[in-house]
Structures are given as structure tokens and as C-alpha cells.
Short mmCIF file of C-alpha atoms in Angstrom, two decimals:
data_model
loop_
_atom_site.label_atom_id
_atom_site.label_comp_id
_atom_site.label_asym_id
_atom_site.label_seq_id
_atom_site.Cartn_x
_atom_site.Cartn_y
_atom_site.Cartn_z
CA MET A 1 0.00 0.00 0.00
CA VAL A 2 1.10 3.53 -0.64
CA SER A 3 -0.04 6.97 0.39
CA GLN A 4 0.19 9.79 -2.09
CA ASN A 5 1.28 13.39 -2.11
CA VAL A 6 0.64 15.72 -4.99
CA VAL A 7 2.54 18.78 -6.12
CA VAL A 8 0.16 21.34 -7.60
CA PRO A 9 1.61 24.86 -7.39
CA ASP A 10 -1.33 26.13 -9.43
CA ALA A 11 -4.09 23.69 -10.32
CA THR A 12 -5.35 25.94 -13.11
CA THR A 13 -2.28 25.05 -15.16
CA GLY A 14 -3.41 21.47 -15.52
CA ILE A 15 -0.17 19.73 -14.55
CA ILE A 16 -0.15 17.17 -11.76
CA THR A 17 2.74 15.20 -10.29
CA VAL A 18 2.22 12.68 -7.52
CA SER A 19 4.88 11.01 -5.41
CA THR A 20 4.04 7.77 -3.63
CA VAL A 21 5.38 7.05 -0.16
CA SER A 22 5.52 3.62 1.46
CA ASN A 23 3.14 3.05 4.35
CA SER A 24 5.98 1.80 6.51
CA SER A 25 5.64 1.91 10.29
CA VAL A 26 8.32 4.60 10.13
CA PHE A 27 5.71 7.06 8.89
CA THR A 28 2.79 8.51 10.82
CA PRO A 29 -0.70 7.11 10.11
CA SER A 30 -1.61 10.21 8.13
CA ALA A 31 1.61 9.88 6.11
CA GLN A 32 1.48 13.61 5.58
CA LYS A 33 4.24 14.87 7.88
CA PRO A 34 7.42 16.21 6.34
CA PRO A 35 10.76 14.44 6.44
CA THR A 36 12.11 14.32 9.98
CA ALA A 37 15.11 16.33 8.86
CA PRO A 38 15.72 18.35 5.70
CA GLY A 39 17.28 16.18 3.02
CA HIS A 40 17.10 12.88 4.91
CA ILE A 41 15.71 11.06 1.90
CA SER A 42 16.35 13.40 -1.00
CA ILE A 43 20.03 13.80 -1.76
CA SER A 44 20.94 16.66 -4.07
CA LYS A 45 21.93 15.69 -7.59
CA LYS A 46 25.24 17.54 -7.16
CA LYS A 47 26.10 15.65 -3.99
CA LEU A 48 25.02 12.32 -5.45
CA LEU A 49 27.05 12.77 -8.62
CA LYS A 50 30.07 13.75 -6.55
CA SER A 51 29.74 10.64 -4.40
CA LEU A 52 29.48 8.44 -7.49
CA GLU A 53 32.41 10.00 -9.34
CA ILE A 54 34.76 7.31 -10.61
CA ASN A 55 38.15 9.04 -10.46
CA GLY A 56 39.92 10.74 -7.54
CA ASP A 57 40.02 9.94 -3.81
CA GLN A 58 38.14 6.64 -3.80
CA SER A 59 37.98 6.14 -0.04
CA GLN A 60 36.48 9.53 0.75
CA ARG A 61 33.89 9.33 -1.99
CA LEU A 62 33.03 5.75 -1.09
CA ASN A 63 32.23 6.80 2.47
CA SER A 64 30.03 9.56 1.11
CA TRP A 65 28.30 7.08 -1.16
CA VAL A 66 27.63 4.58 1.63
CA ASP A 67 26.29 7.43 3.77
CA SER A 68 23.86 8.29 0.98
CA MET A 69 22.86 4.62 0.76
CA ARG A 70 22.07 4.64 4.47
CA ALA A 71 20.22 7.93 4.25
CA SER A 72 17.94 6.61 1.52
CA SER A 73 17.08 3.52 3.56
CA PRO A 74 13.80 3.80 5.53
CA THR A 75 15.35 1.71 8.31
CA HIS A 76 17.50 4.70 9.24
CA LEU A 77 14.74 7.30 9.42
CA LYS A 78 13.85 6.59 13.03
CA SER A 79 17.25 7.71 14.27
CA LEU A 80 17.02 11.13 12.67
CA PRO A 81 16.04 14.20 14.71
CA SER A 82 12.36 15.11 14.73
CA THR A 83 10.98 18.35 13.32
CA SER A 84 10.30 20.93 16.01
CA SER A 85 9.30 23.87 13.87
CA GLU A 86 5.59 24.24 13.15
CA GLU A 87 6.53 26.74 10.46
CA GLU A 88 8.66 24.13 8.73
CA LEU A 89 5.80 21.64 8.93
CA ASN A 90 3.34 24.09 7.39
CA SER A 91 5.82 24.99 4.66
CA TRP A 92 6.33 21.33 3.76
CA MET A 93 2.58 20.65 3.79
CA LYS A 94 2.00 23.58 1.47
CA ARG A 95 4.49 22.23 -1.06
CA HIS A 96 3.39 18.58 -0.66
CA PRO A 97 -0.35 18.54 0.05
CA SER A 98 -2.24 15.26 0.25
CA ALA A 99 -3.42 14.09 -3.17
CA LEU A 100 -6.56 12.68 -1.56
CA ASP A 101 -7.29 15.92 0.30
CA MET A 102 -6.90 17.84 -2.98
CA PHE A 103 -8.91 15.41 -5.11
CA GLU A 104 -11.72 17.88 -5.79
CA ARG A 105 -9.22 20.53 -6.82
CA ILE A 106 -7.56 18.09 -9.20
CA ILE A 107 -10.92 17.17 -10.75
CA GLU A 108 -11.79 20.84 -11.17
CA ALA A 109 -8.45 21.61 -12.81
CA SER A 110 -8.88 18.73 -15.27
CA ARG A 111 -12.28 19.82 -16.60
CA GLY A 112 -12.28 20.30 -20.37
CA LYS A 113 -8.81 18.79 -20.71
CA GLU A 114 -7.50 15.45 -21.98
CA ILE A 115 -6.05 13.49 -19.07
CA VAL A 116 -2.94 11.42 -19.80
CA MET A 117 -1.67 9.03 -17.12
CA PHE A 118 1.98 8.11 -16.51
CA LEU A 119 2.68 5.46 -13.87
CA ASP A 120 5.89 4.13 -12.38
CA TYR A 121 5.83 0.40 -11.61
CA ASP A 122 7.93 -0.62 -8.58
CA GLY A 123 6.65 1.03 -5.41
CA THR A 124 3.70 2.54 -7.28
CA LEU A 125 1.74 -0.22 -9.01
CA SER A 126 3.50 -2.97 -7.08
CA PRO A 127 5.01 -3.10 -3.59
CA ILE A 128 8.76 -2.86 -3.05
CA VAL A 129 9.87 -6.43 -2.35
CA ALA A 130 13.14 -8.17 -1.52
CA ASP A 131 13.17 -10.15 -4.78
CA PRO A 132 12.60 -7.88 -7.83
CA ASP A 133 11.42 -10.92 -9.80
CA ARG A 134 8.47 -11.20 -7.41
CA ALA A 135 7.24 -7.61 -7.57
CA PHE A 136 3.80 -8.73 -8.69
CA ILE A 137 0.93 -6.35 -9.34
CA SER A 138 -2.23 -7.29 -7.45
CA SER A 139 -5.38 -8.35 -9.32
CA LYS A 140 -7.18 -5.33 -7.90
CA MET A 141 -4.48 -2.94 -9.10
CA ARG A 142 -4.46 -4.56 -12.55
CA ARG A 143 -8.23 -4.11 -12.84
CA THR A 144 -7.86 -0.47 -11.79
CA VAL A 145 -5.18 0.22 -14.41
CA LYS A 146 -7.27 -1.56 -17.05
CA LYS A 147 -10.27 0.66 -16.23
CA LEU A 148 -8.00 3.71 -16.27
CA ALA A 149 -6.73 2.85 -19.76
CA LYS A 150 -10.31 2.72 -21.05
CA CYS A 151 -10.80 6.33 -20.01
CA PHE A 152 -7.39 7.90 -20.67
CA PRO A 153 -4.14 7.16 -22.53
CA THR A 154 -2.10 5.33 -19.89
CA SER A 155 1.63 4.63 -19.81
CA ILE A 156 3.90 2.68 -17.49
CA VAL A 157 7.29 4.40 -17.25
CA THR A 158 9.82 2.20 -15.49
CA GLY A 159 13.47 1.31 -15.12
CA ARG A 160 12.58 -2.30 -15.83
CA CYS A 161 12.73 -3.83 -19.29
CA ILE A 162 9.39 -3.83 -21.11
CA ASP A 163 9.18 -7.62 -21.35
CA LYS A 164 9.55 -8.02 -17.57
CA VAL A 165 6.92 -5.39 -16.73
CA TYR A 166 4.54 -6.72 -19.36
CA SER A 167 4.88 -10.21 -17.87
CA PHE A 168 3.65 -8.70 -14.58
CA VAL A 169 0.93 -6.39 -15.92
CA LYS A 170 -0.30 -8.26 -19.03
CA LEU A 171 -2.28 -5.30 -20.40
CA ALA A 172 -1.87 -4.82 -24.17
CA GLU A 173 -3.76 -1.52 -24.18
CA LEU A 174 -1.03 0.40 -22.34
CA TYR A 175 1.97 2.39 -23.53
CA TYR A 176 5.21 1.06 -22.04
CA ALA A 177 8.45 2.99 -21.55
CA GLY A 178 11.05 0.61 -20.13
CA SER A 179 14.74 0.99 -19.29
CA HIS A 180 14.10 4.46 -17.83
CA GLY A 181 12.36 5.52 -21.03
CA MET A 182 14.95 4.14 -23.46
CA ASP A 183 12.61 1.45 -24.79
CA ILE A 184 9.19 2.78 -25.77
CA LYS A 185 6.36 0.74 -27.20
CA GLY A 186 2.74 1.66 -27.88
CA PRO A 187 -0.41 -0.43 -27.34
CA THR A 188 -1.00 -3.53 -29.43
CA LYS A 189 -3.11 -2.67 -32.46
CA GLY A 190 -6.80 -3.07 -31.78
CA PHE A 191 -6.45 -2.88 -27.99
CA SER A 192 -6.55 0.91 -27.56
CA ARG A 193 -8.68 3.58 -29.19
CA TYR A 194 -5.87 6.08 -28.73
CA ASN A 195 -3.57 4.58 -31.36
CA LYS A 196 -6.25 3.37 -33.78
CA ASP A 197 -5.43 5.92 -36.48
CA LYS A 198 -1.76 6.41 -35.58
CA PRO A 199 1.35 4.43 -36.55
CA SER A 200 2.70 2.02 -33.94
CA VAL A 201 4.89 3.73 -31.35
CA LEU A 202 8.34 2.19 -31.06
CA TYR A 203 11.47 4.09 -30.05
CA GLN A 204 14.84 2.89 -28.74
CA PRO A 205 17.31 5.81 -28.52
CA ALA A 206 20.03 3.66 -26.90
CA GLY A 207 20.02 0.79 -29.39
CA ASP A 208 23.75 1.11 -30.12
CA PHE A 209 24.54 0.39 -26.46
CA LEU A 210 23.08 -3.13 -26.36
CA PRO A 211 26.41 -5.01 -26.85
CA MET A 212 28.08 -2.87 -24.17
CA ILE A 213 25.18 -3.35 -21.73
CA ASP A 214 25.30 -7.12 -22.20
CA GLU A 215 29.07 -7.15 -21.62
CA ALA A 216 28.81 -5.01 -18.48
CA PHE A 217 26.00 -7.23 -17.21
CA LYS A 218 28.17 -10.35 -17.41
CA GLN A 219 31.02 -8.57 -15.61
CA LEU A 220 28.73 -7.32 -12.84
CA VAL A 221 27.27 -10.79 -12.31
CA GLU A 222 30.78 -12.21 -12.01
CA LYS A 223 31.99 -9.40 -9.70
CA THR A 224 29.03 -9.50 -7.33
CA LYS A 225 28.40 -13.24 -7.09
CA SER A 226 30.50 -13.41 -3.91
CA THR A 227 28.29 -10.79 -2.19
CA PRO A 228 25.34 -12.57 -0.53
CA GLY A 229 22.01 -10.97 -1.41
CA ALA A 230 23.25 -8.91 -4.36
CA LYS A 231 21.22 -9.31 -7.54
CA VAL A 232 22.07 -7.95 -10.99
CA GLU A 233 19.12 -7.32 -13.30
CA ASN A 234 19.45 -6.81 -17.06
CA ASN A 235 16.81 -4.29 -18.12
CA LYS A 236 17.89 -4.43 -21.78
CA PHE A 237 19.13 -0.83 -22.13
CA CYS A 238 20.24 -0.40 -18.51
CA LEU A 239 21.34 -2.52 -15.56
CA SER A 240 20.28 -2.65 -11.92
CA VAL A 241 22.31 -3.97 -9.00
CA HIS A 242 19.92 -4.55 -6.10
CA PHE A 243 21.35 -4.46 -2.58
CA ARG A 244 18.09 -4.62 -0.57
CA CYS A 245 19.05 -8.10 0.68
CA VAL A 246 22.73 -7.31 1.23
CA ASP A 247 24.06 -6.98 4.78
CA GLU A 248 24.79 -3.31 5.41
CA LYS A 249 28.34 -4.21 6.42
CA LYS A 250 28.88 -5.39 2.84
CA TRP A 251 27.62 -2.21 1.16
CA SER A 252 31.07 -0.62 0.88
CA GLU A 253 32.49 -3.76 -0.64
CA LEU A 254 29.62 -4.01 -3.13
CA ALA A 255 29.94 -0.34 -4.06
CA LEU A 256 33.61 -0.87 -4.90
CA LYS A 257 32.80 -3.89 -7.04
CA VAL A 258 30.13 -2.03 -9.01
CA ARG A 259 32.36 0.98 -9.56
CA SER A 260 35.28 -1.21 -10.65
CA VAL A 261 33.15 -2.48 -13.53
CA VAL A 262 31.50 0.80 -14.52
CA LYS A 263 34.81 2.69 -14.68
CA ASN A 264 35.75 0.51 -17.67
CA TYR A 265 32.85 1.99 -19.64
CA PRO A 266 33.21 5.78 -19.97
CA THR A 267 29.89 6.05 -21.83
CA LEU A 268 27.91 4.43 -19.03
CA LYS A 269 26.80 6.37 -15.95
CA LEU A 270 26.13 5.17 -12.43
CA SER A 271 23.37 6.41 -10.13
CA GLN A 272 21.54 5.21 -7.05
CA GLY A 273 17.88 4.57 -6.33
CA ARG A 274 16.07 2.92 -3.43
CA LYS A 275 18.58 0.21 -2.47
CA VAL A 276 19.60 -0.22 -6.09
CA PHE A 277 22.47 0.95 -8.28
CA GLU A 278 21.48 1.94 -11.82
CA ILE A 279 23.87 1.75 -14.78
CA ARG A 280 22.66 3.55 -17.90
CA PRO A 281 24.00 4.84 -21.22
CA MET A 282 25.31 8.37 -20.98
CA ILE A 283 22.82 9.90 -23.41
CA LYS A 284 20.40 12.78 -23.04
CA TRP A 285 17.43 10.55 -22.42
CA ASP A 286 15.52 9.66 -19.27
CA LYS A 287 11.97 9.25 -17.98
CA GLY A 288 11.35 12.95 -18.59
CA LYS A 289 12.32 12.66 -22.26
CA ALA A 290 10.12 9.57 -22.54
CA LEU A 291 7.20 11.54 -21.13
CA GLU A 292 7.74 14.28 -23.73
CA PHE A 293 7.99 11.69 -26.53
CA LEU A 294 4.77 9.97 -25.49
CA LEU A 295 2.86 13.25 -25.25
CA GLU A 296 4.08 14.14 -28.74
CA SER A 297 3.13 10.69 -30.05
CA LEU A 298 -0.38 11.25 -28.70
CA GLY A 299 -0.56 14.63 -30.43
CA PHE A 300 -0.32 16.71 -27.27
CA ASP A 301 3.03 18.44 -27.82
CA ASN A 302 2.71 22.18 -27.11
CA SER A 303 -0.95 21.64 -26.21
CA SER A 304 -2.69 23.54 -23.44
CA ASP A 305 -5.61 21.08 -23.53
CA VAL A 306 -3.68 18.18 -22.03
CA PHE A 307 -3.71 17.32 -18.31
CA PRO A 308 -0.81 14.91 -17.65
CA ILE A 309 -0.59 13.11 -14.33
CA TYR A 310 2.63 11.35 -13.34
CA ILE A 311 2.79 9.04 -10.32
CA GLY A 312 6.16 7.74 -9.13
CA ASP A 313 8.20 7.13 -6.00
CA ASP A 314 11.91 7.02 -6.84
CA ARG A 315 14.72 9.41 -7.74
CA THR A 316 14.60 8.50 -11.43
CA ASP A 317 11.01 9.77 -11.49
CA GLU A 318 12.34 13.24 -10.69
CA ASP A 319 13.39 13.60 -14.36
CA ALA A 320 9.72 13.27 -15.30
CA PHE A 321 8.69 15.66 -12.52
CA LYS A 322 11.06 18.28 -13.97
CA VAL A 323 9.35 17.98 -17.37
CA MET A 324 5.95 18.29 -15.70
CA ASP A 325 7.10 21.43 -13.92
CA PHE A 326 8.36 22.88 -17.22
CA LEU A 327 5.03 22.11 -18.90
CA ARG A 328 3.19 23.80 -16.04
CA ARG A 329 5.32 26.93 -16.41
CA LEU A 330 4.79 26.88 -20.18
CA VAL A 331 1.01 26.77 -19.71
CA GLU A 332 1.23 29.64 -17.20
CA TRP A 333 3.25 31.67 -19.72
CA LYS A 334 0.68 31.05 -22.46
CA GLN A 335 -2.09 32.26 -20.14
CA ILE A 336 -0.42 35.65 -19.61
#
């Protein structure tokens, strides 16, 4: 189960982003309180990139990296200092109001517009689980997504490969953007009214990287096989090294192993999600670019009549949130 927060600086602009937060016992029942300390989950992009940098003082950066791994782990939230400032609480609530509390406002803002849904998979449509191969979507959630796709164009935007997600979801009427948006495929012909008169959507901007990704995958499997609990996942155009089941004492060792492989591939970049390392091609493409591509494919590029909603829970979803924020500002500018 997840609770949801929505970011709607101005509902009249018709842009909605929703972040999902795990209903862990760490959080209050309302799940609406701000982080217990500024930045305890969100780590700035600048700091993260610095901690993942391949060259230079390895020991110092490794410590920084492991610290960021701990900070992003919900098991460490309890030890952080609690918020004492009511002003800080109110400020956070203003920027991250409850999606459920603002449901009527969202409905009002969407009137007369074409809603387009973008959904992350892990942690949003499915629970976060120890074994990524068992992140199954519930029957109830599948029925909900199926109903949603009958009403609006609906896409799943995920770091997983399309084949893996499709094996979980099994809905041919959806748009799928796998590998963090680097593998895009439209609905099967005849299953969606939104692509009936349009050519099939298929886009793979990182196709040239496939041999390199496969090679790096084999090296990572070999390097990490001695680390109990580590799991390397081949997502076709990107790789994931899961450390959710790795003893925290082994995190530093695992980080070194992952970096030792990635440093041999200057055109691959390394980032960190929720207890997972992500290895991706160093191209100007991410979930945000995939969102733009899908909107354009649906005929909504530069349109003020579209009302996109993106729901996600991880750092890689922030690329899509940035695009949503840009679209909101563009709509505001057009209304001047």
C-alpha cells in the first residue's frame, strides 16, 4: 500500500505530479508529515554525482556514497532528529499537500482537458519487495489500471525492461516505456482507441549500447556473485544492481565492485535509487524525455488542452517531474 502526495503549485495550469510514499511503520498514520530532517531522503543531484564519481580519492567518496545509501534507507529514518518547527511543517505541507485531500481541486483543474496518465511500476503499481522478480501487481491494481486505460491514454514508465513489466501487468492496451524511457512501445493494435489511427509507437534511442550493456551485465554478475544478497538485473538498455538483501556491512564492498566495472565503460553512468544501483548509457534521455515523446506521439506536444498526471516514487522519477514542472510553467506563460 502507498499513500500519495501531490505537487500542484497552481491547479489551473493542468499539470499534476504525484509522489508515492511507502506506508511503513516509520511514517505517521496520516503519512502527511514532512521528512524528519531536511534532506534525509532526498540527496541533491550535485552531492550524489560527486559521491558516485569514478576518479579521484576513492575512499572519501566511497564513504560519502555509503552514507547516501544509508540515508535513503527507511530503516535509518527513526534515528534522525524530529521536526520541532511548526513553520517548517506548514511549509512542507504547502508544497506537498495530500493528493486525496486535494482530489476535488484536481478534478476541477482537469475539466475540459485530456487526461494522460503516466505510472511508475515498482513502489507505485506494485510493492517494493526483496526479490525484484516477485514484484507482482495485485489483481485489484491490474483491474484499476485496465479501467483507467479505457478512459485515458495510460503509460507505465519504469526502469525495468518492457518484457519483464509486461509479464507482470499483461495489459496490451497500455503504452510502455522501459529501461528508464529508453525502450518505448505503444499499445497492441486493436487494444486501444488512442492509437487506432496512428502508426505504432516504437522508439529505442540507446540501441547502439546493447552489446556494451550485455558485456557489463556479465562482468557485474561475475563481480558481485560473492556478495550474498546482491542481484544484478538486465533491463535491456540499462542494468540494476539490487542491494536490498545485502548486509549493510557489505555495502562498501559491493559499491567498490560495481564501480570497478563501470569505470571501464566511460559512456555508461552510475546512479543510485532505493537500495539499487542503476547503470545507464550516458545519453540525453531519461523518464522525462520519454514523457515528452509519449505526449508528442499522442498529439499533445505544445498543447494547453492536455492534463498529464505522473505518479512515481523514486529518484529516477524526478526527471519526469522536472518535465511536468516545465510544462506547467509553459502553460502559465501562455495564459499571460
